[in-house]
Every structure is written in structure tokens, then in C-alpha cells.
Tab-separated table of C-alpha atoms in Angstrom:
chain	number	residue	atom	x	y	z
A	1	MET	CA	-136.574	199.906	73.162
A	2	THR	CA	-133.947	202.214	71.664
A	3	PHE	CA	-133.758	200.049	68.537
A	4	ARG	CA	-137.515	200.080	68.218
A	5	ARG	CA	-137.637	203.859	68.607
A	6	GLY	CA	-134.851	204.243	66.065
A	7	TRP	CA	-136.623	201.885	63.653
A	8	GLU	CA	-139.942	203.707	64.024
A	9	GLY	CA	-138.284	207.071	63.561
A	10	TYR	CA	-136.290	205.930	60.550
A	11	TRP	CA	-139.255	204.512	58.668
A	12	PHE	CA	-142.312	206.293	59.998
A	13	GLU	CA	-141.399	209.775	61.201
A	14	ALA	CA	-144.150	212.094	60.009
A	15	GLU	CA	-143.337	213.754	56.698
A	16	ALA	CA	-145.271	215.941	54.265
A	17	PRO	CA	-146.489	214.072	51.165
A	18	ASP	CA	-144.602	216.338	48.730
A	19	ASN	CA	-141.345	214.414	48.380
A	20	LEU	CA	-143.090	211.109	47.704
A	21	GLY	CA	-145.456	212.852	45.282
A	22	ILE	CA	-142.631	214.374	43.251
A	23	CYS	CA	-140.716	211.069	43.295
A	24	ARG	CA	-143.860	209.418	41.896
A	25	ILE	CA	-144.150	211.922	39.067
A	26	LEU	CA	-140.499	211.625	38.085
A	27	PHE	CA	-140.333	207.840	38.407
A	28	PHE	CA	-143.462	207.093	36.389
A	29	ALA	CA	-142.722	209.791	33.808
A	30	SER	CA	-139.184	208.414	33.361
A	31	LEU	CA	-140.553	204.890	32.927
A	32	CYS	CA	-143.075	206.186	30.391
A	33	LEU	CA	-140.298	207.738	28.336
A	34	PHE	CA	-137.960	204.778	28.803
A	35	TYR	CA	-140.482	202.179	27.667
A	36	TRP	CA	-142.450	204.361	25.235
A	37	ARG	CA	-141.144	202.529	22.176
A	38	GLU	CA	-140.924	199.096	23.803
A	39	ASP	CA	-143.325	196.604	22.264
A	40	PHE	CA	-143.653	193.484	24.383
A	41	SER	CA	-146.149	191.917	21.962
A	42	ALA	CA	-143.328	190.534	19.805
A	43	TRP	CA	-142.625	187.946	22.526
A	44	GLY	CA	-145.959	186.360	21.718
A	45	ASP	CA	-144.515	185.348	18.361
A	46	VAL	CA	-141.313	183.715	19.651
A	47	SER	CA	-140.939	179.932	19.569
A	48	LEU	CA	-141.327	178.119	22.884
A	49	ALA	CA	-138.039	176.395	22.060
A	50	PHE	CA	-136.508	179.414	23.839
A	51	TRP	CA	-138.889	179.137	26.792
A	52	PHE	CA	-137.099	178.655	30.131
A	53	PRO	CA	-139.424	180.497	32.529
A	54	VAL	CA	-138.135	182.347	35.567
A	55	THR	CA	-139.255	180.761	38.833
A	56	LEU	CA	-142.134	183.187	39.365
A	57	PHE	CA	-143.587	182.364	35.953
A	58	LYS	CA	-142.998	178.646	36.467
A	59	ARG	CA	-144.739	178.641	39.868
A	60	LEU	CA	-147.702	180.622	38.581
A	61	GLY	CA	-147.869	178.580	35.381
A	62	LEU	CA	-147.580	181.716	33.273
A	63	LEU	CA	-147.005	181.405	29.546
A	64	PRO	CA	-146.593	184.051	26.859
A	65	PHE	CA	-149.937	185.405	25.717
A	66	SER	CA	-150.747	185.875	22.054
A	67	VAL	CA	-149.483	188.930	20.162
A	68	PRO	CA	-152.790	190.883	20.333
A	69	VAL	CA	-153.200	190.216	24.070
A	70	LEU	CA	-149.612	191.278	24.764
A	71	ALA	CA	-150.128	194.390	22.649
A	72	ALA	CA	-153.216	195.285	24.684
A	73	MET	CA	-151.377	194.625	27.958
A	74	THR	CA	-148.528	196.854	26.799
A	75	VAL	CA	-150.917	199.715	26.029
A	76	ILE	CA	-152.697	199.352	29.380
A	77	TRP	CA	-149.360	199.221	31.205
A	78	LYS	CA	-148.139	202.390	29.527
A	79	LEU	CA	-151.442	204.108	30.304
A	80	ALA	CA	-151.093	203.028	33.949
A	81	LEU	CA	-147.586	204.510	33.985
A	82	ALA	CA	-148.918	207.766	32.501
A	83	PHE	CA	-151.757	207.860	35.039
A	84	GLY	CA	-149.211	207.176	37.765
A	85	ALA	CA	-147.134	210.137	36.601
A	86	LEU	CA	-150.181	212.414	36.472
A	87	GLY	CA	-151.477	211.089	39.765
A	88	LEU	CA	-154.858	210.353	38.244
A	89	ALA	CA	-156.747	207.426	39.791
A	90	THR	CA	-153.421	206.683	41.461
A	91	ARG	CA	-154.788	204.009	43.794
A	92	ALA	CA	-155.847	201.969	40.740
A	93	ALA	CA	-153.091	202.966	38.317
A	94	THR	CA	-150.142	202.006	40.519
A	95	PRO	CA	-151.285	198.419	41.272
A	96	ILE	CA	-152.083	197.927	37.562
A	97	ALA	CA	-148.624	199.251	36.675
A	98	PHE	CA	-147.116	196.789	39.150
A	99	VAL	CA	-149.070	193.678	38.109
A	100	LEU	CA	-148.737	194.220	34.364
A	101	GLY	CA	-145.157	195.421	34.786
A	102	THR	CA	-144.233	192.239	36.632
A	103	TYR	CA	-145.560	190.133	33.760
A	104	LEU	CA	-144.317	192.244	30.861
A	105	LEU	CA	-140.875	192.915	32.304
A	106	GLY	CA	-140.465	189.301	33.441
A	107	LEU	CA	-141.550	187.813	30.123
A	108	PRO	CA	-138.351	188.443	28.090
A	109	HIS	CA	-136.250	186.964	30.916
A	110	SER	CA	-138.066	183.681	30.405
A	111	PHE	CA	-136.651	183.416	26.895
A	112	GLY	CA	-133.175	182.055	27.473
A	113	LYS	CA	-131.415	184.704	29.517
A	114	VAL	CA	-132.194	186.635	32.649
A	115	HIS	CA	-130.907	190.189	32.418
A	116	HIS	CA	-130.481	192.076	35.662
A	117	PHE	CA	-131.310	195.626	34.644
A	118	ASP	CA	-135.040	195.917	35.299
A	119	ALA	CA	-135.874	193.699	38.285
A	120	VAL	CA	-135.529	196.727	40.557
A	121	ILE	CA	-138.302	198.454	38.614
A	122	VAL	CA	-140.722	195.673	39.568
A	123	LEU	CA	-139.837	196.026	43.250
A	124	VAL	CA	-140.220	199.815	43.176
A	125	LEU	CA	-143.561	199.491	41.370
A	126	ALA	CA	-144.657	197.114	44.149
A	127	ILE	CA	-143.745	199.658	46.822
A	128	LEU	CA	-145.561	202.482	45.041
A	129	ALA	CA	-148.595	200.256	44.444
A	130	VAL	CA	-149.189	199.933	48.187
A	131	SER	CA	-148.114	203.463	49.086
A	132	ARG	CA	-150.124	206.668	49.298
A	133	CYS	CA	-147.990	208.291	46.618
A	134	GLY	CA	-150.921	210.134	45.015
A	135	ALA	CA	-151.636	212.261	48.086
A	136	ALA	CA	-149.766	215.294	46.724
A	137	TRP	CA	-148.557	216.694	43.412
A	138	SER	CA	-151.317	214.790	41.652
A	139	LEU	CA	-154.559	215.337	39.767
A	140	ASP	CA	-156.203	213.257	42.488
A	141	ARG	CA	-155.136	215.938	44.976
A	142	LEU	CA	-156.502	218.731	42.769
A	143	ILE	CA	-159.814	216.904	42.487
A	144	ALA	CA	-159.899	216.367	46.249
A	145	ARG	CA	-159.131	220.063	46.833
A	146	ALA	CA	-161.937	221.069	44.475
A	147	ARG	CA	-164.218	218.943	46.630
A	148	GLY	CA	-163.097	220.866	49.682
A	149	LYS	CA	-160.728	218.323	51.192
A	150	SER	CA	-157.721	219.769	52.951
A	151	LYS	CA	-154.108	218.764	52.274
A	152	PRO	CA	-153.164	215.565	54.106
A	153	ASP	CA	-151.225	216.004	57.332
A	154	PRO	CA	-147.599	214.890	57.530
A	155	SER	CA	-147.430	211.167	58.156
A	156	GLY	CA	-145.136	208.148	58.105
A	157	GLU	CA	-147.155	207.050	55.054
A	158	TYR	CA	-145.095	209.439	52.964
A	159	ARG	CA	-141.718	208.511	54.383
A	160	TRP	CA	-141.437	204.717	54.358
A	161	PRO	CA	-141.958	204.162	50.596
A	162	VAL	CA	-139.036	206.438	49.693
A	163	ARG	CA	-136.844	204.740	52.266
A	164	ALA	CA	-137.958	201.318	51.059
A	165	VAL	CA	-136.646	202.245	47.595
A	166	TRP	CA	-133.370	203.291	49.210
A	167	LEU	CA	-133.310	199.911	50.931
A	168	ILE	CA	-133.941	198.027	47.674
A	169	LEU	CA	-131.098	199.854	45.922
A	170	SER	CA	-128.802	199.237	48.878
A	171	LEU	CA	-129.603	195.518	48.936
A	172	VAL	CA	-129.065	195.279	45.186
A	173	PHE	CA	-125.672	196.942	45.083
A	174	PHE	CA	-124.471	195.382	48.314
A	175	ALA	CA	-125.323	191.952	46.876
A	176	ALA	CA	-123.396	192.794	43.710
A	177	GLY	CA	-120.342	193.791	45.776
A	178	VAL	CA	-120.553	190.676	47.955
A	179	SER	CA	-120.910	188.447	44.858
A	180	LYS	CA	-117.680	189.810	43.445
A	181	LEU	CA	-115.805	189.241	46.697
A	182	ARG	CA	-117.337	185.789	47.132
A	183	HIS	CA	-116.634	184.512	43.609
A	184	GLY	CA	-113.528	186.470	42.748
A	185	GLY	CA	-112.013	187.351	46.119
A	186	ARG	CA	-109.137	189.792	46.291
A	187	ALA	CA	-108.030	188.653	42.856
A	188	TRP	CA	-111.109	190.358	41.413
A	189	VAL	CA	-109.258	193.595	42.096
A	190	LEU	CA	-105.604	192.593	42.119
A	191	SER	CA	-105.384	190.351	39.045
A	192	ASP	CA	-105.852	191.118	35.323
A	193	ASN	CA	-109.575	190.352	35.747
A	194	MET	CA	-110.872	193.835	34.911
A	195	SER	CA	-108.492	194.266	31.984
A	196	ILE	CA	-109.628	190.925	30.501
A	197	MET	CA	-113.313	191.768	31.027
A	198	LEU	CA	-112.946	195.104	29.262
A	199	VAL	CA	-111.399	193.470	26.191
A	200	GLN	CA	-113.961	190.624	26.236
A	201	HIS	CA	-116.769	193.148	25.932
A	202	ALA	CA	-115.341	194.418	22.669
A	203	TYR	CA	-116.360	190.992	21.279
A	204	GLN	CA	-120.034	191.998	21.443
A	205	ILE	CA	-121.175	189.757	24.269
A	206	ALA	CA	-123.463	192.143	26.183
A	207	ASN	CA	-127.017	193.229	25.390
A	208	GLU	CA	-125.534	196.375	23.821
A	209	ASN	CA	-122.074	197.009	22.487
A	210	PRO	CA	-119.822	199.435	24.394
A	211	ALA	CA	-120.825	203.020	23.593
A	212	THR	CA	-117.143	203.923	23.138
A	213	SER	CA	-113.845	202.153	22.517
A	214	TRP	CA	-112.443	203.552	25.759
A	215	GLY	CA	-112.636	200.131	27.420
A	216	LEU	CA	-109.896	198.836	25.143
A	217	TRP	CA	-107.795	201.878	25.961
A	218	VAL	CA	-108.272	201.506	29.727
A	219	ALA	CA	-107.465	197.772	29.464
A	220	ARG	CA	-103.918	198.678	28.414
A	221	PHE	CA	-103.162	200.151	31.852
A	222	PRO	CA	-103.128	197.460	34.573
A	223	PHE	CA	-103.040	199.947	37.445
A	224	LEU	CA	-106.032	201.856	36.069
A	225	CYS	CA	-107.960	198.578	35.717
A	226	LYS	CA	-107.205	197.604	39.309
A	227	LEU	CA	-108.282	201.048	40.477
A	228	LEU	CA	-111.510	200.679	38.521
A	229	ALA	CA	-112.135	197.249	40.040
A	230	PHE	CA	-111.406	198.530	43.555
A	231	GLY	CA	-113.694	201.510	43.029
A	232	THR	CA	-116.480	199.258	41.805
A	233	ILE	CA	-116.390	197.031	44.879
A	234	LEU	CA	-116.010	200.017	47.200
A	235	ILE	CA	-119.068	201.756	45.750
A	236	GLU	CA	-121.170	198.587	45.687
A	237	ALA	CA	-120.308	197.198	49.106
A	238	GLY	CA	-120.338	200.637	50.728
A	239	TYR	CA	-123.632	201.716	49.155
A	240	PRO	CA	-125.821	200.724	52.158
A	241	LEU	CA	-124.023	203.368	54.238
A	242	SER	CA	-126.227	205.827	52.353
A	243	LEU	CA	-129.176	204.476	54.323
A	244	PHE	CA	-127.806	205.915	57.543
A	245	SER	CA	-125.388	208.686	56.703
A	246	ARG	CA	-126.272	211.947	54.989
A	247	ARG	CA	-122.652	212.399	53.974
A	248	ALA	CA	-122.616	208.954	52.401
A	249	ARG	CA	-125.729	209.967	50.448
A	250	TRP	CA	-123.695	212.677	48.774
A	251	PHE	CA	-121.133	210.112	47.612
A	252	PHE	CA	-122.455	206.599	46.991
A	253	PRO	CA	-125.638	207.174	44.931
A	254	PRO	CA	-124.004	209.709	42.558
A	255	ALA	CA	-120.885	207.527	42.344
A	256	MET	CA	-123.049	204.511	41.509
A	257	CYS	CA	-124.843	206.444	38.761
A	258	GLY	CA	-121.405	207.359	37.412
A	259	ALA	CA	-120.374	203.704	37.572
A	260	LEU	CA	-123.507	202.616	35.690
A	261	VAL	CA	-122.807	205.186	32.985
A	262	GLY	CA	-119.175	204.014	32.967
A	263	ILE	CA	-120.272	200.407	32.433
A	264	ARG	CA	-122.361	201.516	29.445
A	265	LEU	CA	-119.431	203.453	27.963
A	266	LEU	CA	-116.714	200.872	28.562
A	267	MET	CA	-118.520	197.532	28.435
A	268	GLY	CA	-121.956	197.998	26.906
A	269	PRO	CA	-124.635	196.694	29.294
A	270	THR	CA	-127.497	199.114	29.866
A	271	PHE	CA	-128.626	199.905	33.387
A	272	GLY	CA	-130.788	202.970	32.707
A	273	GLN	CA	-133.577	201.644	34.916
A	274	LEU	CA	-131.251	201.555	37.921
A	275	VAL	CA	-130.268	205.163	37.255
A	276	ILE	CA	-133.968	206.138	37.152
A	277	CYS	CA	-134.493	204.592	40.612
A	278	HIS	CA	-131.804	206.911	41.975
A	279	LEU	CA	-134.339	209.753	41.653
A	280	PHE	CA	-135.608	208.659	45.053
A	281	TRP	CA	-132.389	209.782	46.747
A	282	ILE	CA	-132.998	213.433	45.955
A	283	PRO	CA	-135.036	215.354	48.551
A	284	TRP	CA	-137.370	216.870	45.976
A	285	ASP	CA	-139.493	218.709	48.520
A	286	ARG	CA	-136.412	220.653	49.566
A	287	VAL	CA	-135.470	221.255	45.936
A	288	ALA	CA	-138.984	222.585	45.246
A	289	ARG	CA	-138.808	224.754	48.380
A	290	TRP	CA	-135.443	226.090	47.275
A	291	PHE	CA	-136.829	226.998	43.863
A	292	ARG	CA	-139.824	228.727	45.422
A	293	THR	CA	-137.640	230.676	47.853
A	294	ASP	CA	-135.270	231.562	45.052
A	295	ALA	CA	-138.137	232.754	42.870
A	296	ARG	CA	-139.535	234.807	45.739
A	297	THR	CA	-136.098	236.315	46.462
A	298	ASN	CA	-135.618	237.169	42.803
A	299	GLY	CA	-139.110	238.550	42.719
A	300	SER	CA	-138.455	240.829	45.697
A	301	GLU	CA	-135.116	241.952	44.271
A	302	HIS	CA	-136.255	242.700	40.772
A	303	GLY	CA	-139.992	242.497	40.331
A	304	PRO	CA	-141.472	244.686	43.075
A	305	SER	CA	-138.621	247.217	43.088
A	306	ALA	CA	-138.884	247.651	39.338
A	307	ALA	CA	-142.592	248.048	39.652
A	308	ALA	CA	-142.407	250.206	42.750
A	309	PRO	CA	-143.665	253.783	42.394
A	310	ARG	CA	-140.965	256.393	42.414
B	1	MET	CA	-150.777	206.379	59.946
B	2	THR	CA	-152.780	203.545	61.418
B	3	THR	CA	-151.165	200.713	63.344
B	4	GLY	CA	-152.326	198.251	60.696
B	5	ARG	CA	-150.683	200.216	57.899
B	6	ARG	CA	-147.535	200.580	59.959
B	7	ARG	CA	-147.384	196.815	60.495
B	8	PHE	CA	-148.041	196.239	56.811
B	9	ALA	CA	-145.196	198.559	55.805
B	10	THR	CA	-142.899	196.939	58.375
B	11	ALA	CA	-143.744	193.515	56.935
B	12	ILE	CA	-142.801	194.727	53.446
B	13	VAL	CA	-139.497	196.136	54.653
B	14	LEU	CA	-138.683	192.917	56.530
B	15	ALA	CA	-139.699	190.834	53.505
B	16	LEU	CA	-137.316	192.838	51.311
B	17	ILE	CA	-134.461	192.317	53.752
B	18	GLY	CA	-135.369	188.662	54.310
B	19	THR	CA	-135.694	187.637	50.657
B	20	HIS	CA	-132.545	189.441	49.587
B	21	GLY	CA	-130.651	188.092	52.614
B	22	PHE	CA	-131.880	184.568	51.874
B	23	GLU	CA	-130.768	184.708	48.247
B	24	LEU	CA	-127.452	186.248	49.218
B	25	ALA	CA	-126.784	183.598	51.883
B	26	ARG	CA	-127.605	180.772	49.457
B	27	ASP	CA	-126.020	182.490	46.467
B	28	THR	CA	-129.150	181.873	44.397
B	29	GLU	CA	-131.418	184.081	42.312
B	30	HIS	CA	-135.128	184.103	41.713
B	31	TRP	CA	-136.270	186.966	39.525
B	32	PRO	CA	-136.891	189.715	40.591
B	33	ILE	CA	-134.774	189.068	43.691
B	34	PHE	CA	-131.151	188.816	42.632
B	35	THR	CA	-127.673	188.566	44.071
B	36	TYR	CA	-126.348	190.309	40.964
B	37	PRO	CA	-123.490	187.914	40.245
B	38	MET	CA	-122.776	189.252	36.757
B	39	TYR	CA	-119.080	189.939	36.270
B	40	SER	CA	-118.345	188.434	39.689
B	41	GLY	CA	-116.414	185.457	38.301
B	42	LEU	CA	-112.683	185.746	37.929
B	43	GLU	CA	-111.481	186.040	34.334
B	44	GLN	CA	-107.995	184.570	34.091
B	45	GLU	CA	-107.691	183.445	30.515
B	46	ARG	CA	-107.183	185.959	27.713
B	47	ALA	CA	-109.869	184.315	25.630
B	48	ILE	CA	-113.630	184.319	25.302
B	49	THR	CA	-116.097	181.629	24.314
B	50	SER	CA	-119.587	182.653	23.226
B	51	ASN	CA	-122.419	181.708	20.902
B	52	ARG	CA	-122.913	183.453	17.573
B	53	LEU	CA	-125.695	183.408	15.043
B	54	VAL	CA	-124.902	183.821	11.376
B	55	GLY	CA	-127.165	183.993	8.387
B	56	VAL	CA	-126.282	182.154	5.191
B	57	ARG	CA	-127.100	183.789	1.850
B	58	GLU	CA	-128.156	181.842	-1.239
B	59	ASP	CA	-124.558	181.987	-2.528
B	60	GLY	CA	-123.357	180.326	0.680
B	61	GLU	CA	-121.719	183.427	2.177
B	62	GLU	CA	-122.173	183.804	5.920
B	63	VAL	CA	-123.251	187.158	7.360
B	64	PRO	CA	-123.084	187.957	11.083
B	65	LEU	CA	-126.413	188.561	12.811
B	66	GLN	CA	-125.395	190.638	15.812
B	67	ALA	CA	-127.540	193.747	15.315
B	68	ALA	CA	-130.731	193.865	17.380
B	69	ARG	CA	-132.825	194.827	14.331
B	70	TYR	CA	-132.032	191.419	12.804
B	71	LEU	CA	-132.684	189.466	15.992
B	72	TYR	CA	-135.702	191.389	17.314
B	73	PRO	CA	-137.155	191.012	19.917
B	74	PHE	CA	-133.934	189.416	21.163
B	75	ASP	CA	-130.698	191.230	21.772
B	76	GLN	CA	-127.422	189.570	20.870
B	77	SER	CA	-126.621	188.357	24.395
B	78	ARG	CA	-130.109	187.023	25.149
B	79	LEU	CA	-130.103	185.036	21.926
B	80	ALA	CA	-126.546	183.779	22.357
B	81	ASP	CA	-127.155	182.753	25.958
B	82	GLY	CA	-130.498	181.254	24.939
B	83	PHE	CA	-128.630	178.833	22.698
B	84	HIS	CA	-126.243	178.091	25.544
B	85	VAL	CA	-129.151	177.224	27.863
B	86	MET	CA	-130.792	175.083	25.155
B	87	GLN	CA	-127.506	173.276	24.586
B	88	ARG	CA	-127.611	172.041	28.180
B	89	ALA	CA	-131.288	171.038	28.088
B	90	PRO	CA	-132.191	167.340	27.630
B	91	ASP	CA	-134.014	168.139	24.385
B	92	GLY	CA	-131.377	170.687	23.431
B	93	ARG	CA	-130.739	169.575	19.848
B	94	ARG	CA	-134.420	169.755	18.883
B	95	ARG	CA	-134.846	173.067	20.693
B	96	MET	CA	-131.844	174.626	18.958
B	97	THR	CA	-133.082	173.589	15.507
B	98	ASP	CA	-136.563	174.960	16.292
B	99	ALA	CA	-134.985	178.141	17.607
B	100	ALA	CA	-132.878	178.606	14.459
B	101	ARG	CA	-136.012	178.097	12.340
B	102	ASP	CA	-137.834	180.666	14.471
B	103	VAL	CA	-135.057	183.241	14.078
B	104	LEU	CA	-134.965	182.716	10.309
B	105	ARG	CA	-138.768	182.997	10.012
B	106	ARG	CA	-138.868	186.286	11.953
B	107	TYR	CA	-135.799	187.696	10.183
B	108	GLU	CA	-137.344	187.077	6.760
B	109	ALA	CA	-140.792	188.336	7.788
B	110	ARG	CA	-139.280	191.567	9.123
B	111	ARG	CA	-137.044	191.943	6.060
B	112	ARG	CA	-140.016	191.576	3.716
B	113	ALA	CA	-141.907	194.131	5.810
B	114	GLY	CA	-139.018	196.570	5.365
B	115	LEU	CA	-138.151	196.585	9.078
B	116	HIS	CA	-134.459	195.966	8.442
B	117	ASP	CA	-132.032	196.190	5.561
B	118	GLY	CA	-130.377	192.771	5.891
B	119	PRO	CA	-129.870	190.506	2.870
B	120	PRO	CA	-132.251	187.638	2.090
B	121	LEU	CA	-131.132	184.523	3.914
B	122	ALA	CA	-131.342	180.871	2.962
B	123	ARG	CA	-130.490	179.471	6.364
B	124	ILE	CA	-129.394	180.256	9.901
B	125	ARG	CA	-126.487	178.720	11.764
B	126	ALA	CA	-125.623	178.916	15.447
B	127	TYR	CA	-121.986	178.447	16.397
B	128	ARG	CA	-120.046	178.146	19.608
B	129	VAL	CA	-116.973	180.296	18.970
B	130	ARG	CA	-113.737	180.925	20.793
B	131	HIS	CA	-111.530	183.970	20.388
B	132	GLU	CA	-108.070	184.526	21.814
B	133	LEU	CA	-108.328	188.123	23.003
B	134	ASP	CA	-106.695	190.721	20.809
B	135	PRO	CA	-106.080	194.069	22.574
B	136	GLN	CA	-108.063	195.822	19.808
B	137	ALA	CA	-110.497	192.944	19.125
B	138	ARG	CA	-109.285	192.885	15.524
B	139	ASN	CA	-109.978	189.157	15.234
B	140	PHE	CA	-113.688	189.576	16.023
B	141	ALA	CA	-114.750	188.173	12.651
B	142	ARG	CA	-112.164	185.357	12.724
B	143	PRO	CA	-112.607	183.149	15.797
B	144	GLU	CA	-109.843	180.624	16.439
B	145	ARG	CA	-112.338	177.830	16.927
B	146	ARG	CA	-115.963	177.337	16.103
B	147	GLN	CA	-118.394	174.488	16.518
B	148	LEU	CA	-121.726	174.231	14.735
B	149	LEU	CA	-124.545	173.967	17.266
B	150	ALA	CA	-127.564	174.146	15.007
B	151	GLU	CA	-128.540	174.889	11.439
B	152	TYR	CA	-131.892	175.471	9.823
B	153	PRO	CA	-132.683	174.242	7.269
B	154	PRO	CA	-129.848	171.698	7.399
B	155	THR	CA	-127.322	171.961	4.551
B	156	GLY	CA	-128.647	170.094	1.540
B	157	ALA	CA	-132.240	170.725	2.515
B	158	SER	CA	-134.165	173.739	1.323
B	159	GLU	CA	-136.543	175.834	3.402
B	160	PRO	CA	-139.920	174.094	3.475
């Protein structure tokens, strides 16, 4: 009974729709910017000699569409992302963004190598597609208000999607930490493993080359490498604590963003999409409230007094 | 929030936990549910083996094709690993030759369209290369060992 009450409270305690609405704006707008120049149509021109479909594509019998079809799908997907950010026709835009996103983002992974940087995006799009994320901070809301509809009451509808994204991120990073302990064990931290990996990445083996040569410098200091390896596992395996502890939320998500940036600088691989998903950890409704209060305070300190009659 | 919606949301949450837990327990991956095993293996040898694509100019000189603008829409690791996956496939040899032809065709088409500044190429070669690690990676262009995986068109033949 206690577990059930705790579960219900954790996922479905009534909440105003503002936080989810702002998360929606920032997430979709970030994706729009991130993928603005991405043209998936080129995959329609790649030889099927490279074709090793991911399981989802294999099961559904999906193949690459032709270049014009992929170009059209790309445009529609980006429009759906833009509509999602604006909150216009959100109930239609978010499922379209999810379905097309699943295909377009999964397509390159069926050509020889599965990268791990954007799978989370598909899962988050799925959550938003079935959520009521357009209930606030959206053009849909403005239209509804113009038609005389009042603001939706606080509800669990606006809480569980944000927490589901937290859960996804926690599962992802926890799995990464467990994988390292399972395959590498203690030696992943205590051996020369990290030092060797840092030098290996200078041989241009990742999707991008390291943004700096600092990896080679760090690799010269065995203790620093071990510390880096320990920190990585600590942040990854400990990440799910953020689900339950507010203090942990101040440490693990920012530390993970730092680690993802560090990977880009020292080793090369790009995990920008995972950083974008971290937007969901910030309580945007409180941030917005703080700004409003601050503006009001400033207004009362400077505005009215300056304008006050003598 | 209606009971139906609450059950639906609960089912999604449980599905997320279940699918990730399942993959983690079995140490398998099915996109987009991963166990994120990259970099989890233990590196013990100060060496690296990888696949490399090089272009061959008319005068026979080899030029590295690492930059994404030459390999578009691939990146260097997707293409290199693609050759590794093809190598293990039953029809690997045919696939790798087709793949090399495909890379050459796209490279030349994009070069003619002014989309990159690479030199004209007569052929493409894919190698499996091995480097002993140098602390500054100074031997990047000079692998200790290399094995030809595929070439298109084969030496002696001209591009059809």
C-alpha cells in the first residue's frame, strides 16, 4: 500500500502544465536547431551493400526510401519539430515527430554501424507524443484561451512525462556504467585502460575527431586517467539516484553533461542529443516564476519609485 | 487524469524499465534500447586495429579519406565499421567491392558538383590497418601493418 502510494505520488502527483510546456518548447526547439542542416535524403542513394538493418527495421521490413521521398520526410519531420516547439497542433505534430523521427534517425544506423548518441531522442519523442505537453506555453493554449477555455487544472498528466524522461536517462547511464563494470571489471579503472583509450582516439576512430589534443596530454598521467575512469563509472552508475534525491539532482545530471562535453574534447564522439535531453531536469516553472518575481521586485524598486510623484 | 490514462502511463513506465532491464540482463542491444557498451571493453594492448579508406589518384598516389565531406553521408567510424561488418558477412567480398564502388561514385559526383575540394580519384581502397600506439599519434599516416580488404576498380582495370 505504501509502495503504491509512493509510486502514485512520484509519477502522478498533480502539477501545473507549465514545466512540461517549457520542456517541450526547449526540447523541440533544440532538436530543430540540432538537425536543421541534417539531410537524411542522402541515405536513399547509398548502396545496399552497406545495409545491415537494426532489428526494428528488419522486423518491420523497412528499407531506405528513394532520395525524393526521404527529402520530403525530412522536411515534414522538421516541420513537426517546429510545430512541437511552437505548440501548434501539438497532438498531431508530436506523434508525427516521433514516427518520422524513429525512421529517419534509425536509418543511418542500418548502414554498417549503430551509433549510440540519438536513440534517447526517439524514446523522448515517444513520451512526448503520448503526453499532453501542448496544454501550456503553446499556440494551442492561446487559441483555446481565445475560445474562452480556462487554463487546465494541475494534473498528473503534466508530471509523469518529465519523470519518464528522467527515468530514460537514468536507465541509459546506469546501463553504460554496468556495462563497463561487467566487461572491464575493476581493471577498467585500475589498469592503463583509460590512458590507452585516450591515445587510440587520436587515431581518428570515432565519428568525430577529438576537439582538442588534451586527451594525449591526460594520457601521460596514469593517476589522472584512473581518476577519470573512476569518475566516469561513479557518475554513470550513480545517475539513477537523481530520480529520488534532490541533492543528487544537483550533482549527477550536471556532472554527466560535463562528462559528455569531456568525451567530445578528449576523445571525439558527439553526444549533443543526450545533453539536450538534460533540459528536462531543470524545473523550468520555478525558473520562470523566479524571473517573474525578480522582474516584479526590480519593477517595484526602480520603476514605480522613479515614476512616483514627488 | 483519468484512470485509463494513468494505467496507460504506468504501462509505458513499466515497459521502459522492463525493456532496458531485459537488455541489460542479457547484455544485448536492439535499437533504440541499448546497454551502451561502447568503451566498456578493457584495452590492454598499446595498439589499435581499424579500417581505413584511401583514394588513389591517377598517378597512383594514395590519399586518406577520413574527412566527412569526402565520405558523406557516412562519418569515418560508420564507414570503417561498415567494412568490418561486411568483412564478417557471408557475401562480404562482393559487398565490400560494391561498397568501394559506391563510395567512389558518390565522392566523384560530389567533387564534380563542387561539394568538396578533394582531388579526382581513379580508385578506392579499403584497408585493415594496425598501429602501435605512439603517445602523440605521430605514426597515424604510417601503420605498422595493413591488409587490403577491397579495391574498386581492381588494379589493372579502369573505371567502367
